[in-house]
Coordinates of C-alpha atoms in Angstrom, one line a residue:
M1191 CA 0.0 0.0 0.0
G1192 CA 2.9 2.3 0.6
V1193 CA 3.1 5.6 2.5
L1194 CA -0.2 6.5 4.1
Q1195 CA -1.8 10.0 3.8
S1196 CA -3.9 11.9 6.3
N1197 CA -7.6 11.9 5.8
D1198 CA -7.9 15.3 7.3
P1199 CA -9.9 17.3 4.6
L1200 CA -8.1 20.5 5.2
I1201 CA -4.7 18.8 4.8
I1202 CA -6.0 17.2 1.6
E1203 CA -7.2 20.6 0.2
R1204 CA -3.7 22.1 0.9
G1205 CA -2.0 19.1 -0.8
L1206 CA 0.0 18.2 2.3
N1207 CA 0.7 14.8 3.8
G1208 CA 0.1 13.7 7.4
S1209 CA 3.6 14.7 8.6
Q1210 CA 3.2 18.2 7.2
A1211 CA 0.0 18.8 9.1
H1212 CA 2.0 20.0 12.1
E1213 CA 3.4 22.9 10.1
L1214 CA -0.1 24.1 9.2
Y1215 CA -1.6 23.7 12.6
R1216 CA 1.4 24.8 14.7
D1217 CA 0.9 28.3 13.4
L1218 CA -2.6 28.4 15.1
R1219 CA -0.9 28.4 18.5
R1220 CA 0.3 31.9 17.8
D1221 CA -3.2 33.0 18.6
G1222 CA -3.6 33.8 22.2
K1223 CA -7.0 32.3 22.6
V1224 CA -5.9 29.0 21.0
F1225 CA -2.8 28.8 23.2
A1226 CA -4.8 29.6 26.4
G1227 CA -7.5 27.1 25.6
L1228 CA -5.0 24.3 24.8
Q1229 CA -3.1 25.1 28.0
K1230 CA -6.2 24.7 30.0
R1231 CA -6.9 21.3 28.5
K1232 CA -3.4 20.1 29.0
L1233 CA -2.7 21.5 32.5
A1234 CA -6.1 20.3 33.8
V1235 CA -4.7 16.8 33.3
V1236 CA -1.0 17.2 34.1
S1237 CA -1.9 19.0 37.4
R1238 CA -3.7 15.9 38.7
P1239 CA -1.7 13.3 40.7
W1240 CA -1.1 10.0 39.0
T1241 CA -1.2 6.5 40.4
V1242 CA 0.3 3.2 39.4
E1243 CA -1.7 0.0 40.2
P1244 CA -1.1 -3.6 39.4
V1245 CA -3.3 -5.6 37.1
S1246 CA -3.4 -8.4 39.7
D1247 CA -4.1 -7.1 43.2
D1248 CA -1.7 -9.3 45.2
A1249 CA 1.4 -8.7 47.2
A1250 CA 3.8 -9.3 44.3
G1251 CA 1.7 -7.1 42.0
N1252 CA 1.6 -4.2 44.6
A1253 CA 5.4 -4.5 45.1
D1254 CA 6.0 -4.3 41.3
A1255 CA 3.6 -1.4 41.0
A1256 CA 5.7 0.5 43.6
V1257 CA 8.8 -0.2 41.5
V1258 CA 7.1 1.1 38.3
S1259 CA 6.0 4.2 40.2
D1260 CA 9.6 4.9 41.3
I1261 CA 10.8 4.5 37.7
L1262 CA 8.3 7.0 36.4
K1263 CA 9.3 9.4 39.2
G1264 CA 12.9 9.1 38.0
F1265 CA 12.4 11.2 34.9
A1266 CA 10.1 14.1 33.8
F1267 CA 6.9 12.0 33.5
D1268 CA 4.5 15.0 33.8
Q1269 CA 6.5 16.8 31.0
L1270 CA 6.1 13.7 28.8
C1271 CA 2.3 13.8 29.4
N1272 CA 2.2 17.5 28.6
D1273 CA 4.2 16.9 25.3
L1274 CA 2.0 14.0 24.2
M1275 CA -1.1 16.1 24.7
D1276 CA 0.0 18.3 21.8
A1277 CA -1.8 15.7 19.8
L1278 CA -5.0 17.5 20.7
L1279 CA -4.2 20.2 18.1
V1280 CA -2.5 18.1 15.3
G1281 CA -4.0 14.7 15.8
W1282 CA -0.8 12.7 16.7
Q1283 CA 2.4 13.3 18.6
P1284 CA 5.6 11.1 18.5
A1285 CA 8.1 10.9 21.3
E1286 CA 11.4 9.0 21.6
I1287 CA 12.4 7.0 24.7
I1288 CA 16.1 7.2 25.7
W1289 CA 16.7 4.1 27.7
T1290 CA 19.4 3.6 30.2
L1291 CA 20.5 1.1 32.9
A1292 CA 20.0 2.1 36.5
P1293 CA 21.8 0.2 39.3
V1294 CA 19.7 -1.3 42.0
A1295 CA 21.1 -2.4 45.4
G1296 CA 21.1 -6.2 45.8
A1297 CA 19.6 -6.9 42.4
R1298 CA 20.5 -6.7 38.7
E1299 CA 20.4 -3.4 36.8
R1300 CA 17.0 -2.1 35.7
V1301 CA 16.1 -0.8 32.3
V1302 CA 14.6 2.7 32.8
P1303 CA 13.9 5.7 30.7
R1304 CA 16.5 8.4 31.2
R1305 CA 14.3 10.9 29.3
V1306 CA 11.6 11.0 26.7
V1307 CA 11.9 13.6 24.0
K1308 CA 9.2 15.0 21.8
R1309 CA 10.0 14.8 18.2
A1310 CA 9.0 16.8 15.1
H1311 CA 6.2 15.4 13.0
R1312 CA 8.0 16.3 9.7
R1313 CA 10.6 13.6 10.4
F1314 CA 8.2 10.7 10.3
V1315 CA 5.7 8.9 8.0
Y1316 CA 3.5 5.9 8.3
L1317 CA 4.1 3.0 5.9
Q1318 CA 1.6 0.1 5.6
E1319 CA 2.3 -3.2 3.8
A1320 CA -0.5 -5.5 2.7
G1321 CA -2.1 -7.3 5.6
Q1322 CA 0.1 -5.4 8.1
P1323 CA -0.7 -2.6 10.5
A1324 CA 0.7 0.9 9.7
A1325 CA 4.3 1.3 11.0
L1326 CA 6.0 4.5 11.9
R1327 CA 9.2 5.2 9.9
L1328 CA 11.9 7.8 10.2
L1329 CA 12.8 9.9 7.2
T1330 CA 16.5 10.2 6.4
R1331 CA 18.6 11.9 3.7
E1332 CA 18.9 8.6 1.9
H1333 CA 15.2 7.6 2.4
M1334 CA 13.1 10.8 2.0
Q1335 CA 9.9 9.0 0.8
Q1336 CA 9.4 5.8 2.8
G1337 CA 12.0 6.3 5.6
I1338 CA 13.7 3.6 7.6
A1339 CA 12.3 1.1 10.1
L1340 CA 12.5 2.0 13.8
P1341 CA 13.7 -0.2 16.7
E1342 CA 11.0 -1.8 18.9
R1343 CA 10.0 -0.2 22.2
K1344 CA 11.6 3.1 21.1
F1345 CA 8.9 5.5 20.1
I1346 CA 5.6 6.5 21.7
V1347 CA 2.8 7.9 19.5
H1348 CA -0.3 9.4 21.1
R1349 CA -3.1 10.1 18.7
V1350 CA -6.7 11.4 19.0
N1351 CA -9.8 11.0 16.8
A1352 CA -8.2 8.4 14.4
E1353 CA -11.0 8.2 11.8
D1354 CA -11.1 5.0 9.8
D1355 CA -8.0 3.8 11.8
N1356 CA -5.9 6.5 10.1
P1357 CA -2.6 6.7 12.2
Y1358 CA -2.3 10.4 11.8
G1359 CA -5.5 11.1 13.7
T1360 CA -7.6 14.3 13.5
G1361 CA -6.9 17.1 15.9
L1362 CA -8.8 20.3 16.8
G1363 CA -6.8 22.2 14.2
L1364 CA -9.4 21.2 11.6
Q1365 CA -12.1 23.1 13.6
L1366 CA -9.8 25.9 14.7
Y1367 CA -8.3 26.9 11.4
W1368 CA -11.1 28.9 10.0
P1369 CA -12.1 30.9 13.1
V1370 CA -8.4 31.8 13.6
Y1371 CA -8.2 32.8 9.9
F1372 CA -11.3 35.0 10.1
K1373 CA -10.2 36.5 13.4
R1374 CA -6.9 37.6 11.9
K1375 CA -8.6 39.2 9.0
G1376 CA -10.9 41.0 11.4
V1377 CA -8.1 42.2 13.5
L1378 CA -6.3 43.5 10.4
A1379 CA -9.4 45.4 9.3
W1380 CA -9.9 46.7 12.8
T1381 CA -6.3 48.0 12.9
K1382 CA -6.7 49.7 9.6
F1383 CA -9.9 51.3 10.9
L1384 CA -8.1 52.6 14.0
D1385 CA -5.2 53.8 12.0
R1386 CA -7.5 55.7 9.6
F1387 CA -9.9 57.2 12.1
G1388 CA -8.0 57.1 15.3
L1389 CA -5.7 60.0 14.5
P1390 CA -6.4 63.2 12.6
I1391 CA -5.2 63.2 8.9
P1392 CA -3.7 66.5 7.6
W1393 CA -5.6 67.9 4.7
G1394 CA -3.9 70.5 2.6
K1395 CA -5.7 72.7 0.0
Y1396 CA -4.0 74.6 -2.7
P1397 CA -5.6 77.1 -5.1
T1398 CA -6.4 76.0 -8.6
S1399 CA -3.7 78.3 -10.0
A1400 CA -0.9 76.9 -7.8
T1401 CA 2.3 76.0 -9.5
P1402 CA 4.0 72.6 -9.1
R1403 CA 6.6 74.3 -6.9
E1404 CA 3.8 75.6 -4.6
K1405 CA 2.2 72.2 -4.5
G1406 CA 5.6 70.7 -3.6
T1407 CA 5.9 73.1 -0.7
L1408 CA 2.5 72.2 0.6
F1409 CA 3.4 68.5 0.3
D1410 CA 6.6 69.0 2.3
A1411 CA 4.6 70.8 5.0
L1412 CA 2.1 68.0 5.2
R1413 CA 4.8 65.4 5.4
A1414 CA 6.4 67.2 8.2
V1415 CA 3.2 67.0 10.2
S1416 CA 2.5 63.3 9.5
N1417 CA 4.4 60.5 7.9
D1418 CA 1.5 58.0 8.1
G1419 CA -0.9 59.7 5.6
M1420 CA -2.0 63.0 4.2
I1421 CA -4.5 64.5 1.7
M1422 CA -3.9 67.3 -0.9
T1423 CA -6.8 68.6 -3.0
P1424 CA -7.5 71.8 -4.9
E1425 CA -9.7 74.3 -3.1
G1426 CA -13.4 73.6 -3.5
T1427 CA -12.9 69.9 -3.6
M1428 CA -15.2 67.8 -1.3
I1429 CA -14.2 64.5 0.2
E1430 CA -16.8 62.3 1.9
L1431 CA -16.8 58.9 3.5
L1432 CA -19.9 56.8 3.2
E1433 CA -20.4 54.5 6.1
S1434 CA -23.3 52.7 7.8
K1435 CA -24.9 54.4 10.8
L1436 CA -24.6 51.7 13.5
S1437 CA -26.3 52.0 16.9
G1438 CA -25.2 50.5 20.2
S1439 CA -21.8 50.2 21.9
G1440 CA -18.7 48.7 20.3
T1441 CA -17.8 48.4 16.7
P1442 CA -18.5 45.7 14.1
H1443 CA -14.8 44.8 14.2
Q1444 CA -14.9 44.2 18.0
A1445 CA -18.1 42.1 17.6
H1446 CA -16.4 40.1 14.9
V1447 CA -13.3 39.4 16.9
E1448 CA -15.3 38.5 20.0
F1449 CA -17.5 36.1 18.1
M1450 CA -14.4 34.3 16.7
D1451 CA -12.9 34.1 20.2
D1452 CA -16.1 32.5 21.5
W1453 CA -16.0 30.1 18.6
I1454 CA -12.4 29.1 19.4
M1455 CA -13.0 28.6 23.1
E1456 CA -16.2 26.6 22.4
V1457 CA -14.2 24.2 20.1
I1458 CA -11.4 23.7 22.7
L1459 CA -13.4 23.7 25.9
G1460 CA -16.7 22.4 24.7
Q1461 CA -18.7 25.3 25.9
S1462 CA -19.1 29.0 25.0
P1463 CA -17.4 31.2 27.6
R1464 CA -20.2 33.7 27.5
G1465 CA -23.6 33.3 29.1
G1466 CA -26.6 35.3 30.3
S1467 CA -26.9 37.2 33.5
G1468 CA -28.0 36.4 37.0
G1469 CA -29.2 32.9 37.5
A1470 CA -28.5 32.0 33.8
L1471 CA -24.9 33.2 34.2
A1472 CA -24.4 31.0 37.4
A1473 CA -26.0 28.0 35.7
A1474 CA -23.8 28.5 32.6
A1475 CA -20.7 28.7 34.8
N1476 CA -21.6 25.4 36.6
E1477 CA -22.2 23.7 33.2
R1478 CA -18.9 24.9 31.9
Q1479 CA -17.2 23.5 35.0
D1480 CA -18.9 20.1 34.5
V1481 CA -18.0 20.0 30.8
R1482 CA -14.4 20.8 31.6
L1483 CA -14.1 18.1 34.1
E1484 CA -15.6 15.6 31.6
L1485 CA -13.1 16.7 29.0
S1486 CA -10.2 16.5 31.4
Q1487 CA -11.2 13.0 32.5
A1488 CA -11.5 11.9 28.9
D1489 CA -8.1 13.4 27.9
S1490 CA -6.6 11.7 30.9
D1491 CA -8.1 8.3 30.1
L1492 CA -7.0 8.5 26.4
L1493 CA -3.5 9.5 27.5
S1494 CA -3.4 6.6 30.0
E1495 CA -4.4 4.1 27.4
T1496 CA -1.4 5.2 25.2
L1497 CA 1.0 5.1 28.1
N1498 CA -0.2 1.7 29.4
A1499 CA 0.1 0.2 25.9
T1500 CA 3.6 1.5 25.3
L1501 CA 5.8 3.0 28.0
V1502 CA 4.4 1.3 31.1
K1503 CA 4.0 -2.1 29.3
W1504 CA 7.6 -1.9 28.1
I1505 CA 9.0 -1.0 31.5
C1506 CA 7.3 -4.1 33.0
E1507 CA 8.4 -6.4 30.1
L1508 CA 12.1 -5.3 30.2
N1509 CA 12.4 -5.6 34.0
G1510 CA 10.3 -8.8 34.5
L1511 CA 7.6 -7.0 36.5
A1512 CA 4.0 -7.8 36.8
P1513 CA 1.7 -5.8 34.4
C1514 CA 0.8 -2.4 35.8
T1515 CA -1.3 0.6 34.7
V1516 CA -1.0 4.3 35.4
Y1517 CA -3.9 6.6 35.5
R1518 CA -5.1 10.0 36.8
K1519 CA -8.4 10.6 38.5
V1520 CA -9.9 14.0 37.7
E1521 CA -12.4 15.2 40.3
A1522 CA -13.8 18.5 41.3
E1523 CA -12.4 20.1 44.4
E1524 CA -14.6 19.4 47.4
D1525 CA -16.4 22.4 48.8
T1526 CA -15.3 22.2 52.5
K1527 CA -17.6 25.0 53.5
A1528 CA -20.7 23.1 52.3
T1529 CA -19.4 19.9 53.7
S1530 CA -18.8 21.5 57.2
E1531 CA -22.3 22.9 57.1
S1532 CA -23.7 19.5 56.3
D1533 CA -21.7 17.9 59.1
L1534 CA -23.0 20.6 61.5
N1535 CA -26.6 19.8 60.6
V1536 CA -26.0 16.1 61.2
T1537 CA -24.4 16.9 64.5
Q1538 CA -27.4 19.0 65.6
M1539 CA -29.6 15.9 64.9
G1540 CA -27.8 14.1 67.7
F1541 CA -24.9 12.3 65.8
Q1542 CA -21.2 12.8 66.5
M1543 CA -18.3 12.3 64.1
T1544 CA -15.3 10.2 65.1
E1545 CA -11.8 11.7 65.1
E1546 CA -10.9 9.3 62.3
A1547 CA -13.7 10.6 60.1
V1548 CA -12.8 14.2 60.7
R1549 CA -9.2 13.6 59.7
A1550 CA -10.2 11.6 56.7
K1551 CA -12.5 14.4 55.5
Y1552 CA -10.6 17.6 56.5
G1553 CA -7.0 16.3 56.7
E1554 CA -4.5 15.7 59.5
G1555 CA -3.9 18.1 62.4
W1556 CA -7.3 17.8 64.0
E1557 CA -8.1 16.7 67.5
K1558 CA -11.1 16.8 69.8
S1559 CA -11.4 20.1 71.7
A1560 CA -11.4 19.9 75.5
N1561 CA -14.1 22.7 75.7
P1562 CA -16.6 22.1 72.9
P1563 CA -18.9 25.1 71.9
S1564 CA -22.2 25.4 73.6
A1565 CA -25.2 24.0 71.7
G1566 CA -27.3 27.0 72.5
A1567 CA -24.9 29.6 71.1
N1568 CA -27.0 30.3 68.1
P1569 CA -29.9 32.7 68.9
A1570 CA -32.2 31.0 66.3
N1571 CA -31.6 27.6 68.0
S1572 CA -32.1 29.2 71.5
F1573 CA -35.7 30.1 70.4
H1574 CA -36.6 26.5 71.1
T1575 CA -33.8 25.1 73.3
N1576 CA -33.2 27.9 75.8
L1577 CA -36.8 28.8 76.4
T1578 CA -39.7 26.7 77.7
I1579 CA -43.0 28.4 76.7
P1580 CA -45.7 27.7 79.3
A1581 CA -49.3 26.7 78.6
S1582 CA -51.8 29.1 77.1
G1583 CA -53.0 31.8 79.4
S1584 CA -49.7 32.0 81.4
S1585 CA -47.0 34.6 80.9
N1586 CA -44.4 32.7 82.9
F1587 CA -41.1 31.8 81.1
A1588 CA -38.4 29.6 82.5
E1589 CA -35.1 28.6 81.2
A1590 CA -34.7 25.1 80.0
P1591 CA -32.6 23.1 82.4
H1592 CA -28.9 22.6 81.6
A1593 CA -27.7 19.2 82.7
H1594 CA -24.1 19.9 81.9
A1595 CA -23.6 23.6 82.8
S1596 CA -20.0 24.6 83.4
T1597 CA -18.7 26.4 86.5
D1598 CA -18.4 29.7 84.6
Q1599 CA -22.0 29.4 83.4
V1600 CA -23.3 28.7 86.9
A1601 CA -21.4 31.8 88.2
L1602 CA -22.9 33.9 85.4
D1603 CA -26.4 32.7 86.2
D1604 CA -25.9 33.5 89.9
A1605 CA -24.7 37.0 89.0
L1606 CA -27.8 37.6 86.8
D1607 CA -30.1 36.4 89.5
K1608 CA -28.7 38.9 92.0
M1609 CA -28.8 41.7 89.5
L1610 CA -32.4 41.1 88.5
A1611 CA -33.8 40.4 92.0
D1612 CA -35.1 44.0 92.4
D1613 CA -39.0 44.1 92.2
A1614 CA -39.1 47.5 90.5
L1615 CA -36.9 46.3 87.7
Q1616 CA -39.1 43.2 87.3
Q1617 CA -42.3 45.4 87.0
Q1618 CA -40.6 47.5 84.3
M1619 CA -39.5 44.5 82.4
E1620 CA -43.0 43.0 82.5
Q1621 CA -44.5 46.2 80.9
V1622 CA -41.8 46.3 78.2
L1623 CA -41.9 42.6 77.3
A1624 CA -45.6 41.9 77.8
P1625 CA -46.4 42.3 74.0
V1626 CA -43.4 40.3 73.1
F1627 CA -44.5 37.4 75.4
E1628 CA -47.9 37.5 73.9
Q1629 CA -46.5 37.2 70.4
L1630 CA -44.0 34.5 71.4
Q1631 CA -47.0 32.3 72.6
K1632 CA -48.5 32.7 69.1
E1633 CA -45.4 32.1 67.0
N1634 CA -43.0 29.2 67.3
D1635 CA -40.8 30.2 64.3
P1636 CA -37.9 32.7 64.5
Q1637 CA -38.6 33.8 60.9
A1638 CA -42.3 34.5 61.7
M1639 CA -41.1 36.4 64.8
L1640 CA -38.7 38.4 62.7
G1641 CA -41.6 39.4 60.4
W1642 CA -43.6 40.5 63.4
L1643 CA -40.7 42.7 64.5
A1644 CA -40.5 44.1 60.9
E1645 CA -44.1 45.2 61.2
R1646 CA -43.6 46.8 64.6
F1647 CA -40.4 48.6 63.5
P1648 CA -40.8 49.3 59.8
D1649 CA -37.9 51.7 59.6
L1650 CA -35.3 49.3 60.9
P1651 CA -33.1 47.5 58.3
E1652 CA -33.0 43.7 58.2
D1653 CA -29.7 43.4 60.0
A1654 CA -31.0 45.6 62.8
L1655 CA -34.2 43.5 63.0
Q1656 CA -32.1 40.3 63.4
E1657 CA -30.1 42.0 66.1
R1658 CA -33.3 43.2 67.8
L1659 CA -34.7 39.6 67.7
S1660 CA -31.6 38.3 69.4
Q1661 CA -31.9 40.9 72.1
V1662 CA -35.6 40.1 72.6
L1663 CA -34.9 36.4 73.0
F1664 CA -32.1 37.1 75.4
A1665 CA -34.2 39.5 77.4
A1666 CA -37.1 37.0 77.5
A1667 CA -34.8 34.3 78.8
V1668 CA -33.4 36.5 81.5
W1669 CA -36.9 37.8 82.5
G1670 CA -38.3 34.3 82.4
R1671 CA -35.8 33.2 85.0
L1672 CA -36.5 36.2 87.2
H1673 CA -40.3 35.8 86.9
G1674 CA -40.1 32.1 87.6
K1675 CA -38.4 32.9 90.9
A1676 CA -40.7 35.8 91.9

């Protein structure tokens, strides 16, 4: 069959072969949006930790997996992953393994990669014989068409979107070429527009009877004012520019460039970077995050398949190790604030987390406090827990009993009892809090009580109303203790 050609339609239109696709698509990375989008795709994978696991989960397999992990840590493995993911743009990416022998204490030397080098696409072609799979070959001065055969276990090739089993794959360059092309044309037109209308253009007028010498003098004067452009016309000449009257902010050039930028980012990240406003904007942001996680996990899985079928497999075969696999797990970062709020809600239901569970969820460095916070510290919770509302028709309030009150709490209670023992103060408090007690008997919800206070004090802001509710609850608790003893 001979040398295989790429089935990329854009490469075919340009009359290029598969190895020359890199020259066409590499130029796209000069665009800032393309480069930024590809960096996000690649670094989202490379930044995740990787793990080596044995195919057979036994003691020998786990020991060999630890050896393979140490070998991968011995060279720039993350850099290799970053280089191989250049296949996202071109469709395929070759890399050469430089093997070496590493001494091991108490054992024979191990065959390990000293480094893995990314190689240029133009140096390789794929050759396929009848009934045989396509083979990568290296072009030399003597063999510029079909190249020479390569040693086994020497080259890694990562490819994406290999249509019809074409070894060159199909990268995102096919979809990115035209938006980048149109964007560059738009930026060029925008630049010309700014150059023409951004600065004043000198306009010289000469009389119809002016001699060539006088015209030359005027021209020299105009050139001294501006080297970028000038206008010379006879007096009475009219120059007009016909342009469309557009309304709204921005310019057509800006809208054109922004549209192409959105097109580029949607191709690379799978979602348009622009959304609506308010709730639609938040929903779009969440959707973009989900799509990016899915893309990152897919990129990681495809890269792991390539590495497990080549580099990791060869390391195990050359060193007599049990088969192992390497992979990266891409997960969204856990929202510790939401998790802690959920744990607090479960704790208030009567459950208690073990110290092991706390360390597993929030990391090391945690231990149980000797003085845990009081359960009634929240004013909203104290609405039900700190007050015992008597039966209908009674205005007596008493504090709920504290079975485990601390010494400081008991001293504070005694001080309050002595301070509030005066009968005159009690009568004043009864008059002030009487309407509050009446409303408390009707309402058993802090939010409803807050609404009642809003009606009573319409000029107070919401923060002040919440503070007033806390003060009312505290005063009711103190007065209830006093009234219960009276």
